[in-house]
Coordinates of N, CA and C in Angstrom, one line a residue:
T1165 N 109.3 -78.5 109.6 CA 110.9 -79.2 110.1 C 110.9 -78.9 111.4
V1166 N 112.0 -79.6 111.8 CA 112.8 -79.7 113.4 C 113.1 -78.0 113.5
P1167 N 112.7 -77.9 114.6 CA 113.4 -76.8 115.5 C 115.1 -76.7 115.5
R1168 N 115.9 -75.9 115.2 CA 117.4 -75.9 115.2 C 117.7 -76.1 116.4
S1169 N 119.0 -77.0 116.4 CA 119.7 -76.9 117.7 C 121.4 -77.0 117.3
T1170 N 122.3 -77.0 118.4 CA 123.5 -77.5 118.0 C 123.9 -78.8 118.3
N1171 N 122.7 -79.7 118.7 CA 122.9 -81.1 119.3 C 121.9 -81.8 118.0
P1172 N 123.2 -82.4 117.2 CA 122.6 -83.3 116.2 C 121.0 -84.1 116.5
F1173 N 121.1 -84.6 117.7 CA 120.1 -85.7 118.3 C 119.2 -85.2 119.0
H1174 N 119.2 -83.6 118.9 CA 118.0 -83.1 120.0 C 116.8 -83.2 119.0
G1175 N 116.7 -82.9 117.8 CA 115.4 -83.0 116.8 C 115.0 -84.3 116.5
L1176 N 115.7 -85.6 117.2 CA 115.3 -86.9 116.6 C 114.1 -87.2 117.7
Y1177 N 114.1 -86.6 118.6 CA 113.1 -87.2 119.7 C 111.9 -86.4 119.9
L1178 N 111.9 -85.1 119.3 CA 110.7 -84.4 119.2 C 109.5 -84.9 118.7
P1179 N 108.1 -84.5 119.2 CA 107.1 -85.1 118.8 C 106.6 -85.4 117.1
L1180 N 107.5 -84.8 116.7 CA 107.3 -84.3 115.2 C 107.9 -85.6 114.3
V1181 N 109.1 -86.0 115.0 CA 109.5 -87.2 114.2 C 110.0 -88.3 115.1
R1182 N 109.5 -88.1 116.1 CA 110.0 -89.5 117.2 C 109.8 -90.6 116.8
R1183 N 108.4 -91.1 116.3 CA 107.9 -92.3 115.9 C 108.8 -92.7 114.7
T1184 N 109.3 -91.7 113.6 CA 109.9 -92.2 112.7 C 111.3 -92.5 113.2
T1185 N 111.8 -92.1 114.2 CA 113.0 -92.3 114.7 C 113.2 -93.6 115.3
L1186 N 112.2 -94.0 116.1 CA 112.0 -95.1 117.1 C 112.1 -96.4 115.9
L1187 N 110.7 -96.2 115.1 CA 110.7 -97.0 114.2 C 112.1 -97.8 113.3
L1188 N 113.0 -96.4 112.5 CA 113.9 -96.7 112.1 C 114.6 -97.6 113.0
Q1189 N 115.1 -97.0 114.2 CA 116.0 -97.9 115.2 C 115.6 -99.3 115.2
F1190 N 114.3 -99.6 115.4 CA 113.7 -100.9 115.7 C 114.2 -101.5 114.6
T1191 N 114.1 -101.2 113.3 CA 114.6 -101.7 112.1 C 115.9 -101.8 112.0
W1192 N 116.8 -101.4 112.2 CA 118.2 -101.3 112.2 C 118.5 -102.5 113.3
A1193 N 117.9 -102.4 114.3 CA 118.5 -103.3 115.5 C 117.9 -105.0 115.1
C1194 N 116.7 -104.8 114.6 CA 116.3 -106.4 113.9 C 117.3 -106.2 113.0
L1195 N 117.5 -105.9 111.7 CA 118.5 -106.4 110.5 C 119.7 -106.5 111.4
S1196 N 120.3 -105.7 112.3 CA 121.6 -106.5 112.9 C 121.5 -107.6 113.3
F1197 N 120.4 -107.8 114.6 CA 120.2 -109.1 115.1 C 120.2 -110.0 114.2
S1198 N 119.6 -110.0 113.1 CA 119.2 -111.3 112.5 C 120.6 -111.5 111.4
S1199 N 120.9 -110.2 110.7 CA 122.1 -110.7 110.1 C 123.5 -111.2 110.7
Y1200 N 123.9 -110.3 111.7 CA 125.1 -110.7 112.5 C 124.5 -112.0 113.1
G1201 N 123.5 -112.3 113.9 CA 123.1 -113.7 114.8 C 123.4 -114.6 113.9
I1202 N 122.7 -114.6 112.6 CA 122.9 -115.8 111.7 C 124.2 -115.9 111.0
S1203 N 124.9 -114.9 111.1 CA 126.2 -114.8 110.1 C 127.4 -115.8 111.6
T1204 N 127.1 -115.5 112.7 CA 127.9 -116.0 113.5 C 127.7 -117.4 113.8
W1205 N 126.3 -117.7 113.8 CA 125.7 -118.9 114.2 C 125.8 -120.0 112.9
I1206 N 125.8 -119.4 112.0 CA 125.8 -120.4 110.3 C 127.0 -121.2 110.8
S1207 N 128.1 -121.2 111.2 CA 129.3 -122.3 111.3 C 128.5 -123.4 112.1
K1208 N 127.9 -123.3 113.3 CA 127.0 -123.9 113.9 C 126.2 -125.0 113.2
M1209 N 125.6 -124.6 112.5 CA 124.3 -124.9 111.8 C 125.1 -125.7 110.8
F1210 N 125.9 -125.5 109.9 CA 126.5 -126.1 109.1 C 127.6 -127.8 109.7
S1211 N 128.1 -127.2 110.8 CA 128.9 -128.6 111.6 C 127.6 -129.4 112.0
S1212 N 126.7 -129.0 112.4 CA 125.4 -129.9 113.0 C 125.1 -130.5 112.0
A1213 N 125.1 -130.0 110.7 CA 124.5 -130.7 109.5 C 125.4 -131.7 108.9
G1214 N 126.5 -131.5 109.6 CA 127.5 -132.5 109.0 C 128.2 -132.1 107.7
I1215 N 128.3 -130.8 107.7 CA 129.0 -130.5 106.3 C 130.4 -130.8 106.7
D1216 N 131.4 -131.3 105.5 CA 132.8 -131.4 105.8 C 133.7 -130.0 105.5
D1217 N 133.1 -129.7 104.1 CA 133.9 -128.6 104.0 C 133.1 -127.3 104.3
F1218 N 133.6 -127.1 105.5 CA 133.3 -126.0 106.3 C 133.3 -124.6 105.6
Y1219 N 134.8 -124.5 105.2 CA 135.5 -123.4 104.6 C 134.6 -122.7 102.9
G1220 N 134.6 -123.8 102.6 CA 134.1 -123.8 101.1 C 132.6 -123.4 101.0
V1221 N 131.7 -124.0 102.0 CA 130.5 -123.1 102.1 C 130.4 -122.0 102.9
S1222 N 131.5 -121.5 103.3 CA 131.4 -120.3 104.4 C 131.8 -119.3 103.2
I1223 N 132.7 -119.8 102.0 CA 133.0 -118.8 101.1 C 131.7 -118.6 100.2
L1224 N 131.3 -119.8 100.1 CA 129.9 -119.6 99.4 C 128.8 -118.6 99.9
F1225 N 128.5 -118.9 101.3 CA 127.9 -118.0 102.0 C 128.1 -116.7 102.0
A1226 N 129.2 -116.3 102.1 CA 130.0 -115.0 102.0 C 129.7 -114.3 100.6
A1227 N 130.3 -115.0 99.7 CA 129.9 -114.9 98.4 C 128.4 -114.3 98.0
S1228 N 127.4 -115.1 98.4 CA 125.9 -114.9 98.2 C 125.6 -113.2 98.2
Q1229 N 126.3 -112.4 98.6 CA 126.2 -111.0 99.3 C 126.3 -110.7 97.9
I1230 N 127.1 -110.9 96.9 CA 127.1 -110.4 95.6 C 126.0 -110.2 95.0
P1231 N 125.2 -111.4 94.5 CA 123.7 -111.0 94.2 C 122.8 -110.3 94.8
G1232 N 122.8 -110.2 96.2 CA 122.3 -109.3 96.7 C 122.2 -108.0 96.6
N1233 N 123.6 -107.6 96.5 CA 124.0 -106.2 95.9 C 123.7 -105.7 94.7
F1234 N 123.8 -106.6 94.1 CA 123.5 -106.6 92.3 C 121.9 -106.3 92.6
V1235 N 120.9 -106.9 92.9 CA 119.6 -106.9 92.9 C 119.3 -105.8 93.5
S1236 N 119.5 -105.3 94.6 CA 119.3 -103.9 95.4 C 119.8 -102.7 94.5
L1237 N 121.0 -102.9 94.0 CA 121.1 -101.9 92.8 C 120.6 -101.5 92.0
L1238 N 120.4 -102.5 91.3 CA 119.3 -102.1 90.2 C 117.6 -102.2 90.2
S1239 N 117.4 -102.5 91.6 CA 115.7 -102.4 91.9 C 115.7 -101.4 92.8
L1240 N 116.5 -100.8 93.9 CA 116.2 -99.5 94.6 C 115.2 -98.3 94.4
D1241 N 115.8 -98.0 92.7 CA 115.2 -96.6 92.3 C 113.7 -97.0 91.6
F1242 N 113.7 -98.5 91.2 CA 112.4 -98.5 90.4 C 111.5 -99.1 91.5
V1243 N 111.9 -100.0 92.5 CA 110.8 -100.4 93.3 C 110.5 -99.6 94.5
G1244 N 111.6 -98.6 94.6 CA 111.1 -97.8 95.7 C 111.8 -98.5 97.1
R1245 N 112.5 -97.7 97.8 CA 113.5 -98.0 99.1 C 112.7 -98.8 100.1
T1246 N 111.5 -98.3 100.4 CA 110.7 -98.8 101.4 C 110.0 -100.3 101.1
A1247 N 109.2 -100.5 99.7 CA 108.8 -101.4 99.0 C 110.1 -102.5 99.2
F1248 N 110.8 -102.2 98.4 CA 112.1 -103.2 98.4 C 112.8 -103.8 99.8
A1249 N 112.8 -102.8 100.7 CA 113.0 -103.2 102.2 C 112.4 -104.2 102.6
M1250 N 110.8 -103.9 102.6 CA 110.0 -104.7 102.9 C 110.1 -106.4 102.2
M1251 N 110.3 -106.2 101.0 CA 110.0 -107.3 100.2 C 111.5 -108.1 100.5
A1252 N 112.4 -107.7 100.9 CA 113.8 -108.1 100.8 C 113.9 -108.8 102.6
M1253 N 113.0 -108.0 103.2 CA 112.9 -108.4 104.4 C 112.2 -109.7 105.1
G1254 N 111.1 -109.8 103.9 CA 110.3 -111.0 103.7 C 110.7 -112.1 103.0
A1255 N 111.4 -111.8 102.5 CA 112.7 -113.1 101.7 C 113.6 -113.5 102.7
S1256 N 114.3 -112.8 103.4 CA 115.2 -113.5 104.3 C 114.5 -114.2 105.5
A1257 N 112.9 -113.4 106.0 CA 112.4 -114.3 106.9 C 112.0 -116.0 106.2
A1258 N 111.4 -115.6 105.1 CA 111.5 -117.2 104.2 C 112.4 -117.6 104.4
C1259 N 113.6 -117.6 104.0 CA 114.9 -118.3 103.5 C 115.3 -118.9 104.7
L1260 N 115.1 -118.0 106.5 CA 115.2 -118.5 107.4 C 114.4 -119.8 107.8
G1261 N 112.9 -119.3 107.5 CA 112.2 -120.4 107.5 C 112.4 -121.6 107.0
A1262 N 112.7 -121.5 105.7 CA 113.0 -122.8 104.6 C 114.6 -123.7 105.4
A1263 N 115.7 -122.6 105.8 CA 116.7 -123.3 106.4 C 116.4 -124.1 107.6
A1264 N 115.4 -123.4 108.4 CA 115.1 -124.3 109.6 C 114.2 -126.0 109.3
W1265 N 113.5 -125.6 108.2 CA 112.7 -126.8 107.3 C 114.0 -127.9 107.5
S1266 N 115.0 -127.2 106.5 CA 115.8 -128.2 105.9 C 116.6 -128.8 106.6
S1267 N 117.1 -128.2 107.8 CA 117.5 -128.4 109.0 C 116.9 -129.7 109.8
H1268 N 115.6 -129.5 109.7 CA 114.9 -130.6 110.5 C 114.5 -131.8 109.5
V1269 N 114.8 -131.5 108.4 CA 114.7 -133.0 107.3 C 115.9 -133.3 106.9
S1270 N 116.9 -132.9 107.9 CA 118.3 -132.8 107.4 C 118.8 -133.1 105.7
S1271 N 118.3 -131.5 105.1 CA 118.4 -131.8 103.7 C 119.8 -130.5 103.6
V1272 N 121.3 -131.0 103.7 CA 122.2 -130.4 103.4 C 121.9 -129.3 102.5
A1273 N 121.7 -129.9 101.3 CA 121.7 -129.1 100.1 C 121.0 -127.8 100.2
G1274 N 119.3 -128.2 100.6 CA 118.5 -126.9 101.2 C 118.8 -125.9 102.2
L1275 N 119.9 -126.5 103.3 CA 120.5 -125.8 104.3 C 121.2 -124.6 103.6
V1276 N 122.4 -125.3 102.8 CA 122.9 -124.4 102.4 C 122.5 -123.2 101.2
A1277 N 121.6 -124.0 100.5 CA 121.0 -122.8 99.7 C 119.6 -121.7 100.2
S1278 N 119.2 -122.3 101.2 CA 118.5 -121.2 102.2 C 119.2 -120.2 102.4
S1279 N 120.6 -120.5 103.5 CA 121.3 -119.9 103.8 C 121.9 -118.8 103.1
C1280 N 122.6 -119.4 101.9 CA 123.0 -118.3 100.9 C 121.9 -117.4 100.6
A1281 N 120.7 -117.9 100.3 CA 119.4 -116.7 99.8 C 119.2 -116.0 101.0
F1282 N 119.6 -116.6 101.8 CA 118.9 -115.5 103.6 C 120.2 -114.3 103.4
Q1283 N 121.2 -114.9 103.1 CA 122.3 -113.6 103.0 C 121.9 -112.5 101.7
A1284 N 121.7 -113.1 100.8 CA 121.5 -112.6 99.4 C 120.4 -111.3 100.0
A1285 N 119.2 -111.7 100.4 CA 118.0 -111.2 101.0 C 118.7 -110.4 101.8
S1286 N 119.0 -110.6 102.9 CA 119.3 -109.6 103.8 C 120.6 -108.7 103.7
V1287 N 121.5 -108.8 102.7 CA 122.2 -107.5 102.3 C 121.4 -107.0 101.3
G1288 N 120.5 -107.6 100.5 CA 119.6 -106.1 100.0 C 118.6 -105.9 100.7
A1289 N 118.1 -106.0 102.0 CA 117.7 -105.6 103.1 C 118.5 -104.2 103.5
W1290 N 119.9 -104.9 103.9 CA 120.5 -103.7 104.5 C 120.8 -102.3 103.8
N1291 N 120.9 -102.8 102.2 CA 121.1 -101.6 101.0 C 119.9 -100.4 101.2
A1292 N 118.7 -101.1 101.5 CA 117.5 -100.3 101.3 C 117.6 -99.4 102.3
V1293 N 117.4 -100.2 103.4 CA 117.5 -99.5 105.0 C 118.5 -98.5 105.0
A1294 N 119.6 -98.4 104.6 CA 120.7 -97.8 104.6 C 120.7 -96.5 103.4
V1295 N 120.2 -96.4 102.4 CA 119.5 -95.9 101.5 C 118.5 -94.8 102.1
A1296 N 117.5 -95.6 102.8 CA 116.3 -94.8 102.9 C 116.5 -93.9 104.3
T1297 N 117.5 -94.5 105.1 CA 117.7 -93.7 106.3 C 117.7 -92.4 106.4
P1298 N 118.6 -92.1 105.6 CA 119.2 -90.4 105.6 C 118.0 -89.7 104.8
E1299 N 117.3 -90.3 103.6 CA 116.4 -89.5 103.1 C 115.1 -89.1 103.5
I1300 N 114.9 -90.2 104.9 CA 113.6 -89.9 105.5 C 113.7 -88.6 106.6
F1301 N 114.8 -88.4 107.1 CA 114.9 -87.3 107.9 C 115.3 -86.1 107.2
S1302 N 114.7 -84.5 108.0 CA 114.9 -83.5 107.3 C 116.4 -83.3 107.5
T1303 N 116.7 -82.2 106.3 CA 118.4 -81.9 106.5 C 119.2 -81.6 107.9
D1304 N 118.3 -80.9 108.5 CA 118.9 -80.6 109.7 C 118.8 -81.5 110.8
V1305 N 118.3 -82.8 110.6 CA 118.7 -83.7 111.7 C 119.0 -85.2 110.7
R1306 N 119.6 -85.0 109.7 CA 119.9 -86.0 108.9 C 120.7 -86.6 109.4
A1307 N 122.2 -86.2 109.8 CA 123.5 -86.8 110.0 C 123.0 -87.7 111.3
G1308 N 122.1 -86.6 112.5 CA 122.3 -87.6 113.8 C 121.1 -88.5 113.6
G1309 N 120.2 -88.5 112.8 CA 118.8 -89.3 112.4 C 120.0 -90.5 112.0
G1310 N 120.8 -90.7 110.7 CA 121.6 -91.9 110.5 C 122.7 -92.2 111.6
G1311 N 123.2 -91.3 112.1 CA 124.3 -92.2 113.1 C 123.2 -92.9 114.5
A1312 N 122.1 -92.1 114.7 CA 121.3 -92.7 116.2 C 120.8 -93.9 115.4
C1313 N 120.4 -93.8 114.4 CA 119.8 -95.4 113.6 C 120.7 -96.7 113.5
S1314 N 122.1 -96.0 113.0 CA 122.7 -96.9 112.6 C 123.7 -97.4 113.9

């Protein structure tokens, strides 16, 4: 366990848990960059692909979070938090690769489908990491650990 302190962040960077804290912070930063970055950039991708019904596709993109939430709800306890997070992040990366390829070959349907699949996989990764983060830290630094990572 980490020595007690009145500062909830004090114990996060002691040698015992420093590596865990830094890796989780890096994971949260990468998830934030990928999902928020793509979410803000997706309108440019759709317009450059020649999609006329931008609002309809944006609603479809946002609604694709629902299956990601449902799958993560059912899978987190059976697969495990870390394994599910790695699978969801791998699926997110594969979907972004498919979106880039679809954009390159001018496949509008492929771009929309891979973007929606990315959104579903990304929200699954978010759920897994959000559930796993407080469980990884010991009780005396749990609140500070969750706050420092998110």
